CSV table of C-alpha atoms and ligand atoms in Angstrom, one decimal:
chain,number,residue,atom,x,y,z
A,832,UNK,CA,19.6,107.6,-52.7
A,833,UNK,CA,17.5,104.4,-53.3
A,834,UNK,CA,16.0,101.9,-51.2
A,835,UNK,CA,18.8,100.0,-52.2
A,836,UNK,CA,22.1,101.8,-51.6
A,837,UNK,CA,23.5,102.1,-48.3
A,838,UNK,CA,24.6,105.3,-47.3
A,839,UNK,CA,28.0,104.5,-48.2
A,840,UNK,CA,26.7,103.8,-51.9
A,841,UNK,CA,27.1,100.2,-52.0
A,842,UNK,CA,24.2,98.0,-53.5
A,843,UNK,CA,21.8,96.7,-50.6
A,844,UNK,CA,21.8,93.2,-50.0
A,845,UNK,CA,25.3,91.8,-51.8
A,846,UNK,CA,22.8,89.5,-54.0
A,847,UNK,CA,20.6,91.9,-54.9
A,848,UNK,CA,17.5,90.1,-54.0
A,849,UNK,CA,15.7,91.6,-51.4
A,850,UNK,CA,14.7,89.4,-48.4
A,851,UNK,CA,11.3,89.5,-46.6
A,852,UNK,CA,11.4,91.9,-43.6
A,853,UNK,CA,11.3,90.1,-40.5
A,854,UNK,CA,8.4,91.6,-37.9
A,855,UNK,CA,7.0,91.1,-34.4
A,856,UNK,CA,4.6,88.7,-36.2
A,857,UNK,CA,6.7,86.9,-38.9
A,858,UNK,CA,8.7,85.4,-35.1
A,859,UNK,CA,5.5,84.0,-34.1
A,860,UNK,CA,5.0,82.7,-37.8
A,861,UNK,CA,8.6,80.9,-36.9
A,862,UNK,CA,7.6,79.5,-34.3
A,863,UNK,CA,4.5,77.8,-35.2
A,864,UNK,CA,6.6,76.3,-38.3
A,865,UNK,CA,9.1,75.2,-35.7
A,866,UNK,CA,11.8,77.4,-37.6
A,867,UNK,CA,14.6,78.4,-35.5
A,868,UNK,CA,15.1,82.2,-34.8
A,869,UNK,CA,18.6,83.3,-35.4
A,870,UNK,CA,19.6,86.6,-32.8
A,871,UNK,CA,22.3,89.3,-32.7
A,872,UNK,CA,23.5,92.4,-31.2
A,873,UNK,CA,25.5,94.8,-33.3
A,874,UNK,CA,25.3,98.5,-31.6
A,875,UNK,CA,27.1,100.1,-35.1
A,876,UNK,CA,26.4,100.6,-39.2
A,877,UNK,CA,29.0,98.1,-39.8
A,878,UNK,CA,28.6,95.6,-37.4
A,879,UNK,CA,24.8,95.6,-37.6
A,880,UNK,CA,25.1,95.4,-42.0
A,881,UNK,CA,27.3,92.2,-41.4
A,882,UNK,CA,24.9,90.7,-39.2
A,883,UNK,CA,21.7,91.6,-41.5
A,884,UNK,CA,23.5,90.4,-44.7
A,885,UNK,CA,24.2,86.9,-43.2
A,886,UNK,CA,20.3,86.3,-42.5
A,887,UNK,CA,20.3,86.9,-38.9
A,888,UNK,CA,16.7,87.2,-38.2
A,889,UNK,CA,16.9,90.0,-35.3
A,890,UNK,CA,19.2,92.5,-34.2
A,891,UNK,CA,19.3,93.5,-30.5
A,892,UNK,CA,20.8,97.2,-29.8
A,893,UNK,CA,21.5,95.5,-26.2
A,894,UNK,CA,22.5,97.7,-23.6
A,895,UNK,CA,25.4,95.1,-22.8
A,896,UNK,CA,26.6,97.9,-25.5
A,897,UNK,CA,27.5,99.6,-21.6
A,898,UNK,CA,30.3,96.8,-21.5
A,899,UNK,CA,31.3,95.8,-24.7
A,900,UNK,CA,31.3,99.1,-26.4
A,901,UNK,CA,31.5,101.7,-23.7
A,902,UNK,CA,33.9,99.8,-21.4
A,903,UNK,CA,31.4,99.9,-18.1
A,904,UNK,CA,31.8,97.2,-15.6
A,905,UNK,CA,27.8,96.6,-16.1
A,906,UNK,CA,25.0,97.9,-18.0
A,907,UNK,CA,23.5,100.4,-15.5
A,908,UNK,CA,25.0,103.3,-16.6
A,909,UNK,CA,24.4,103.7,-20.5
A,910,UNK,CA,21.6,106.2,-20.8
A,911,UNK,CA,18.8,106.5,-23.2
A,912,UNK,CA,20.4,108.9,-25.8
A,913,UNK,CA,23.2,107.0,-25.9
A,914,UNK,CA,21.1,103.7,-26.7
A,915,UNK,CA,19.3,106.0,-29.1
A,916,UNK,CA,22.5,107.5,-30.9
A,917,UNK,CA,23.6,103.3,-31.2
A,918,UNK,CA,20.0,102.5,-32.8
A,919,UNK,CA,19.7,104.8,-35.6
A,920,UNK,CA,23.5,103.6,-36.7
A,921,UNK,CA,22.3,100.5,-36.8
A,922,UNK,CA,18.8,101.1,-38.4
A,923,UNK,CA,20.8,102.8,-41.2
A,924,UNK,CA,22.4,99.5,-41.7
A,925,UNK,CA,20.0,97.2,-41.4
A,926,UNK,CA,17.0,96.1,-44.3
A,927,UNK,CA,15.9,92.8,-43.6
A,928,UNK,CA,15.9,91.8,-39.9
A,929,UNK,CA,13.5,93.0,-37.0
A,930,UNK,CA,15.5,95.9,-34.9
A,931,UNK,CA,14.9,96.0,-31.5
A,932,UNK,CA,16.0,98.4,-29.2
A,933,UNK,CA,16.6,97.5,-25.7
A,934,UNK,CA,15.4,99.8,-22.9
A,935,UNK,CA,18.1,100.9,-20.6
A,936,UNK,CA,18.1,101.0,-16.7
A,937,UNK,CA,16.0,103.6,-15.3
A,938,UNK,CA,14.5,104.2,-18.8
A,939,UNK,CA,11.1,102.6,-17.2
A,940,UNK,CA,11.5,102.1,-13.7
A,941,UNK,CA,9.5,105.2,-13.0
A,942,UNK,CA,5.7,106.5,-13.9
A,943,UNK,CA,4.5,104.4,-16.8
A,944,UNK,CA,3.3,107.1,-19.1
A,945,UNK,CA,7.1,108.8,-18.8
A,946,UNK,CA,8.3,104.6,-19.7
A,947,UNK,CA,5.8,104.9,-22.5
A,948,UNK,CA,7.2,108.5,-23.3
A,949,UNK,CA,10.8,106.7,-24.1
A,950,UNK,CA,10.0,104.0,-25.8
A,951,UNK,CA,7.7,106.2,-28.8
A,952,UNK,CA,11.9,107.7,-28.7
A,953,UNK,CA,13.2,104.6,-30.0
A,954,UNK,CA,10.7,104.2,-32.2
A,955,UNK,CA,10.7,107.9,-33.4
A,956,UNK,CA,14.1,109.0,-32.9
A,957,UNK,CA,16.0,105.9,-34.1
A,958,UNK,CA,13.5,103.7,-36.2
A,959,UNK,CA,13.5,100.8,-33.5
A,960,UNK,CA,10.9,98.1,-34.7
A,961,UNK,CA,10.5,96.5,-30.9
A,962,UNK,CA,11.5,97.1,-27.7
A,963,UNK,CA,13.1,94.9,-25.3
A,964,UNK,CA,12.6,95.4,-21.6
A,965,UNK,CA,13.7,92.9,-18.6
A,966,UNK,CA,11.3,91.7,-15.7
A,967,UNK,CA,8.0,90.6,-14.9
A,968,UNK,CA,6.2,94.1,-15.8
A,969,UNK,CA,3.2,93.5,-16.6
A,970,UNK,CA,1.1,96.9,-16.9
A,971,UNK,CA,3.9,98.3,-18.4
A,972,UNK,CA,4.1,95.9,-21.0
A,973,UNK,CA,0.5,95.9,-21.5
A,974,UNK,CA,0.7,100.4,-21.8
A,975,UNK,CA,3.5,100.0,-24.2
A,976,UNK,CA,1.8,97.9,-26.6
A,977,UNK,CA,-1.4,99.9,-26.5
A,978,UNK,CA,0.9,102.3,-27.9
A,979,UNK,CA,1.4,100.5,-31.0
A,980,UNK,CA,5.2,99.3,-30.3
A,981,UNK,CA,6.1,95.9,-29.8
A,982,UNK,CA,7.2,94.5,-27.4
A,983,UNK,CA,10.1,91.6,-26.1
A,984,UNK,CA,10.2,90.9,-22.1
A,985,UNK,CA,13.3,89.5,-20.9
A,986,UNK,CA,13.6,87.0,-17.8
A,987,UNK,CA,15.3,84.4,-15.7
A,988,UNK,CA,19.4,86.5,-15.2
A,989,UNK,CA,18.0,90.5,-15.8
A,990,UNK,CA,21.4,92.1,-15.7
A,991,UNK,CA,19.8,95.5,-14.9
A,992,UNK,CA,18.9,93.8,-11.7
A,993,UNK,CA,22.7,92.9,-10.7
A,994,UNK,CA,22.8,94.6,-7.5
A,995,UNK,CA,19.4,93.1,-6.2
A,996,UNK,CA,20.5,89.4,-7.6
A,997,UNK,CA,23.9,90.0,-6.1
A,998,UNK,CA,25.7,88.8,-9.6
A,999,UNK,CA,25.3,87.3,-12.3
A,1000,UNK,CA,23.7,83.8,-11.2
A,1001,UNK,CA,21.8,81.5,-12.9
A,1002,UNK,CA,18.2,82.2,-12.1
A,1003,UNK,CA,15.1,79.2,-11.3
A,1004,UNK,CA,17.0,76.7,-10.0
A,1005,UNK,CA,14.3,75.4,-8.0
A,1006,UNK,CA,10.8,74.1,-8.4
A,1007,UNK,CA,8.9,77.0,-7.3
A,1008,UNK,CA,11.4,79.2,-8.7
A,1009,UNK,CA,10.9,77.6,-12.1
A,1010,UNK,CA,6.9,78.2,-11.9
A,1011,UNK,CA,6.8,81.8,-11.1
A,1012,UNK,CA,9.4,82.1,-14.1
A,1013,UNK,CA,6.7,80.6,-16.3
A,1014,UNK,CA,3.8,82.4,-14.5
A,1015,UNK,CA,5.8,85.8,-15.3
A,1016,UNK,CA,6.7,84.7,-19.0
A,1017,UNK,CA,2.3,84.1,-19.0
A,1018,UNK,CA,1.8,87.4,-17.8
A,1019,UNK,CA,4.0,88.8,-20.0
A,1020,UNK,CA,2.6,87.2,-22.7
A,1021,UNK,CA,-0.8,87.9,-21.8
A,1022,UNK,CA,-0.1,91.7,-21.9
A,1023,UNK,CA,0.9,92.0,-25.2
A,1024,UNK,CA,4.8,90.4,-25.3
A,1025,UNK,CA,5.1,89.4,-28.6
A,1026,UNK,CA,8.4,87.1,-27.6
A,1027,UNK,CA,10.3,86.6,-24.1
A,1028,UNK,CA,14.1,86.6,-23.7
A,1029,UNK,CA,15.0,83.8,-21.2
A,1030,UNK,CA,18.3,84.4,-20.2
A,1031,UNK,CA,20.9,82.3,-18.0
A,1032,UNK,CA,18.3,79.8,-17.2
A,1033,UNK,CA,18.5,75.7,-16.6
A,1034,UNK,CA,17.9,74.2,-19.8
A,1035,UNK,CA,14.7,72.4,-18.6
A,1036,UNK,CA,13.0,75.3,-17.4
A,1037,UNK,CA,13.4,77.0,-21.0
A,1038,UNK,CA,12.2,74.1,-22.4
A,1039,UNK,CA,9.2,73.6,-20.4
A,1040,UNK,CA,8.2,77.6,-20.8
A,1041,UNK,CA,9.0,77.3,-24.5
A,1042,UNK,CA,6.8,74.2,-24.8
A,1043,UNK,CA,4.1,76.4,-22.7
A,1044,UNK,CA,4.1,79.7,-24.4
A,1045,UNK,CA,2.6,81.1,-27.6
A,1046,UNK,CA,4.9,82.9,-28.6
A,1047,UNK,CA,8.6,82.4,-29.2
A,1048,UNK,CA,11.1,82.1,-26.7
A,1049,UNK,CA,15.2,83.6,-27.8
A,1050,UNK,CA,17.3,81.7,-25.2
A,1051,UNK,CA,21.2,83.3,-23.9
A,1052,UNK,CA,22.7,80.6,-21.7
A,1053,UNK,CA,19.1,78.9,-21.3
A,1054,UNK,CA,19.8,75.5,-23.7
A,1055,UNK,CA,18.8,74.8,-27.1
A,1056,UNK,CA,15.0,73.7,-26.5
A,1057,UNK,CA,14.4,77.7,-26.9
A,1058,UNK,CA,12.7,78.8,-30.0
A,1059,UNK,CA,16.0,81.1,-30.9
A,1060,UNK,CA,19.3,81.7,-29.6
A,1061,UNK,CA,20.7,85.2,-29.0
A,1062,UNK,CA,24.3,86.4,-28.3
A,1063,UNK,CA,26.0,89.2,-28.0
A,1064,UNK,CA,28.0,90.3,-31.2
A,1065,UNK,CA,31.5,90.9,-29.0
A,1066,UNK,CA,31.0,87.4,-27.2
A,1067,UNK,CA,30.6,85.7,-30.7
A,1068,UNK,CA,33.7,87.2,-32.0
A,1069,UNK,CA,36.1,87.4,-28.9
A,1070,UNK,CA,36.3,90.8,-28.3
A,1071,UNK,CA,35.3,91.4,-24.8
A,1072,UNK,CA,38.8,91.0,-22.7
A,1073,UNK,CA,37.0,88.7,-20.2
A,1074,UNK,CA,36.2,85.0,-19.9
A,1075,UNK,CA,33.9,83.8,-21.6
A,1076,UNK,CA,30.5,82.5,-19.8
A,1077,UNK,CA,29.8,78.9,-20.3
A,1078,UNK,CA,27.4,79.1,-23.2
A,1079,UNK,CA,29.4,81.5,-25.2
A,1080,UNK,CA,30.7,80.1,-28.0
A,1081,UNK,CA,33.9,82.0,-30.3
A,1082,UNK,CA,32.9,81.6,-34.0
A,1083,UNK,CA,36.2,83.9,-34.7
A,1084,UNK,CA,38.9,85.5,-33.2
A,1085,UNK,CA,38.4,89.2,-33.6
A,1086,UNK,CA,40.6,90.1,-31.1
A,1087,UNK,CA,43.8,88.6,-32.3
A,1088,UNK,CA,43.1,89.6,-35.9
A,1089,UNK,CA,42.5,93.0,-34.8
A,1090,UNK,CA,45.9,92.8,-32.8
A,1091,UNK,CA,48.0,91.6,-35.3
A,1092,UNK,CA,46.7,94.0,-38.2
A,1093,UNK,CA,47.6,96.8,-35.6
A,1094,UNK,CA,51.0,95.5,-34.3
A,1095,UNK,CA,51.9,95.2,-38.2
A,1096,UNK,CA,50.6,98.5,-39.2
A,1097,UNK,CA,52.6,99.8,-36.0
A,1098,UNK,CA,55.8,97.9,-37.0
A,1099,UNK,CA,55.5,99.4,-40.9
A,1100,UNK,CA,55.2,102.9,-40.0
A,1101,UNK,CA,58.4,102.2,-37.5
A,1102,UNK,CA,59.9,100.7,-40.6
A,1103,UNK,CA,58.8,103.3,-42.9
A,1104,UNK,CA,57.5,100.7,-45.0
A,1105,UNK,CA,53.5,102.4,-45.0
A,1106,UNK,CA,53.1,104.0,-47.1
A,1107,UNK,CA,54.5,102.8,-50.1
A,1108,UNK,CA,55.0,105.2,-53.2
A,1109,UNK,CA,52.4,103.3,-54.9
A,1110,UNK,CA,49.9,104.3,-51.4
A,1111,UNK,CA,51.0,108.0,-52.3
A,1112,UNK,CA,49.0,110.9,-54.4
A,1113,UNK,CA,51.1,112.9,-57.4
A,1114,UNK,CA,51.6,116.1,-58.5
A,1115,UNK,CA,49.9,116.2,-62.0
A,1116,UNK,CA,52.7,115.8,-64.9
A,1117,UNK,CA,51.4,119.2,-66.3
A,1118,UNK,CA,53.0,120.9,-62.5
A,1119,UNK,CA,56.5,118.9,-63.1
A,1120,UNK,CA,59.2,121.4,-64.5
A,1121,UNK,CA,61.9,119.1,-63.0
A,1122,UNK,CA,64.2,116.3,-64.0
A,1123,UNK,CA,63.5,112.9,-62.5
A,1124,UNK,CA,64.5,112.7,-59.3
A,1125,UNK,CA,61.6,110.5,-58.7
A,1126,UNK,CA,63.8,107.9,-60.6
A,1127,UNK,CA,66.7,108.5,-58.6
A,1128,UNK,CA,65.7,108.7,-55.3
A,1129,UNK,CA,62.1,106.9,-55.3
A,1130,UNK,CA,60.8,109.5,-53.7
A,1131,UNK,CA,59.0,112.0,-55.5
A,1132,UNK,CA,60.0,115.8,-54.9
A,1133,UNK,CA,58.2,118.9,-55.8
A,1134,UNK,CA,58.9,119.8,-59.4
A,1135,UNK,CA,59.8,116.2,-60.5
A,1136,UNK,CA,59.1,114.4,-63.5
A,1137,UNK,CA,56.1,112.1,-62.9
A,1138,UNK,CA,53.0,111.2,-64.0
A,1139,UNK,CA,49.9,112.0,-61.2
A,1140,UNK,CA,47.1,111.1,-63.2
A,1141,UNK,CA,46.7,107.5,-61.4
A,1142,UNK,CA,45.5,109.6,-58.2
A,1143,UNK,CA,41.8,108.2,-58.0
A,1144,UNK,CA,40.2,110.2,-55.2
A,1145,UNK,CA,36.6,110.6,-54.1
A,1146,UNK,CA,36.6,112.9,-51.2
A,1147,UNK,CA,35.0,116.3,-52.8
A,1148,UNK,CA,38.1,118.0,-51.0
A,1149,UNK,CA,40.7,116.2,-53.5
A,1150,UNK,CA,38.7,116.6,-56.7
A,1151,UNK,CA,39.1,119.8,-57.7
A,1152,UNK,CA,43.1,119.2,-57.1
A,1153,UNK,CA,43.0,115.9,-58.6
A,1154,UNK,CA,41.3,116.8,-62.1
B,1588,LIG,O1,21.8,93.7,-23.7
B,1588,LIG,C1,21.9,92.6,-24.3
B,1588,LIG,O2,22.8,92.3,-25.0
B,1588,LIG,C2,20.8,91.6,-24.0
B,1588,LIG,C3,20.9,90.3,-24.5
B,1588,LIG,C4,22.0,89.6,-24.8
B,1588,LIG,C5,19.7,89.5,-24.4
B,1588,LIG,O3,19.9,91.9,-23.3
């Protein structure tokens, strides 16, 4: 298989002209041209293809995959081989934009060298470019990229931290509370963060650490003054059964596109109207020995007079009965 065919044989990118491959670097290239970084999560091949083939710039295996995905009621539960199994189905789908995998609860709240010991996973076991991990830690940071992987911190509403915030508030509402959010996005930065998340912040405190920082900021319900905006795929599309947060906005109605292909499909089998005839595979013509009851009835039965040789198959289990 080429570079250039997805696993599923189609050509790789629609155009055929391959794209430049976003990195940790080409972000804080974006950011100095003042070039707005477009964000994504997708947690599957075909999600994460869609997303790539539009342009996005990077693609988040979040673990809000623990909710939208996995039905959880937060994301403290997904584990780290789940996350993993997520990542390489989307690194198979994905050529041109920066994959980052994010690290789930627990994944690095112990000993740094067993932190460090997960995230070489992601990059190992699933082909994860980055990794993305919430809160102010610093020496972690800094251990993690001494180990050659890049790294995104993530700050301001850590959902991982839901039961010490209580919910999910908006985080540096105050004065002070907006200048440790900048000290921490410093520190972060100065350990080796090559971009910080600022999630569910006031807008003015993103703008004033994006304005700060050197490197770029990806805002999620922190304003449009950020650098780049990330959502999560499920939000974008409505498919996530809840209310939408204030800064979520529906660019399409998955859900009742979804539900309407369904109820039809439902209604046609009810009706016996799917599968058509047409829909159907044939006996070959050299296997009929029968008069056409095809043409009586519509239905073809064993022994009829009909032609099969329209049957285009390419599972390897037909072909042999096919040909
Ligand atoms: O898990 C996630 O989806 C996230 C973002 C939306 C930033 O962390």
């Amino acid at each position: 298989m080429s570079i250039n065919q997805s696993p599923a044989g189609a050509p790789f990118p629609p155009s055929g002209a391959p794209l430049p491959k976003v990195t940790m670097p080409a972000l804080g290239e974006m950011k100095r041209q003042g070039k707005p970084i477009s964000a994504l999560t997708a947690y599957d091949y075909p999600t994460a293809r869609l997303v790539d083939e539009a342009g996005v710039d990077l693609i988040l295996i979040g673990d809000s995959l623990a909710m939208v995905v996995l039905g959880h009621g937060n994301t403290l539960a997904v584990t780290v081989d789940e996350m993993l199994h997520h990542t390489r189905a989307v690194r198979r789908a994905v050529r041109r934009a920066l994959v980052v995998a994010d690290m789930p609860f627990g994944s690095y709240h112990g000993a740094i060298a067993d932190a460090v010991a997960n995230a070489v996973r992601f990059v190992k076991e699933a082909g994860a470019e980055a990794v993305k991990i919430e809160g102010p830690r610093v020496e972690l940071v800094r251990a993690i990229t001494e180990a050659e992987i890049p790294v995104i911190g993530h700050l301001g509403l850590t959902p991982q931290s839901v039961n010490r915030l209580g919910g999910y508030r908006v985080q540096a509402r105050t004065a002070d509370a907006v200048l440790e959010l900048q000290a921490d996005a410093f520190a972060l930065v100065r350990a080796g963060a090559g971009a910080i998340v600022l999630e569910g912040v006031p807008r003015e405190a993103a703008g004033q650490i994006t304005a700060a920082l050197s490197v770029p900021t990806i805002g999620i319900g922190a304003g449009p003054d950020c650098n780049g905006q990330i959502l999560v795929f499920h939000d974008l599309v409505n498919l996530t059964f809840a209310p939408p947060a204030k800064f979520v906005r529906h660019y399409a109605d998955a859900s009742a596109l979804f539900r309407s292909a369904i109820e039809r499909y439902r209604e046609d089998v009810e009706h016996r109207a799917f599968p058509s005839d047409a829909e159907s595979y044939h006996l070959p013509a050299r296997m009929a020995t029968g008069a056409a009851g095809r043409q009586a009835t519509g239905v073809p039965a064993v022994g009829a007079d009909f032609d099969s040789d329209e049957a285009v198959v390419n599972r390897d289990a037909f072909e042999d009965w096919a040909n």
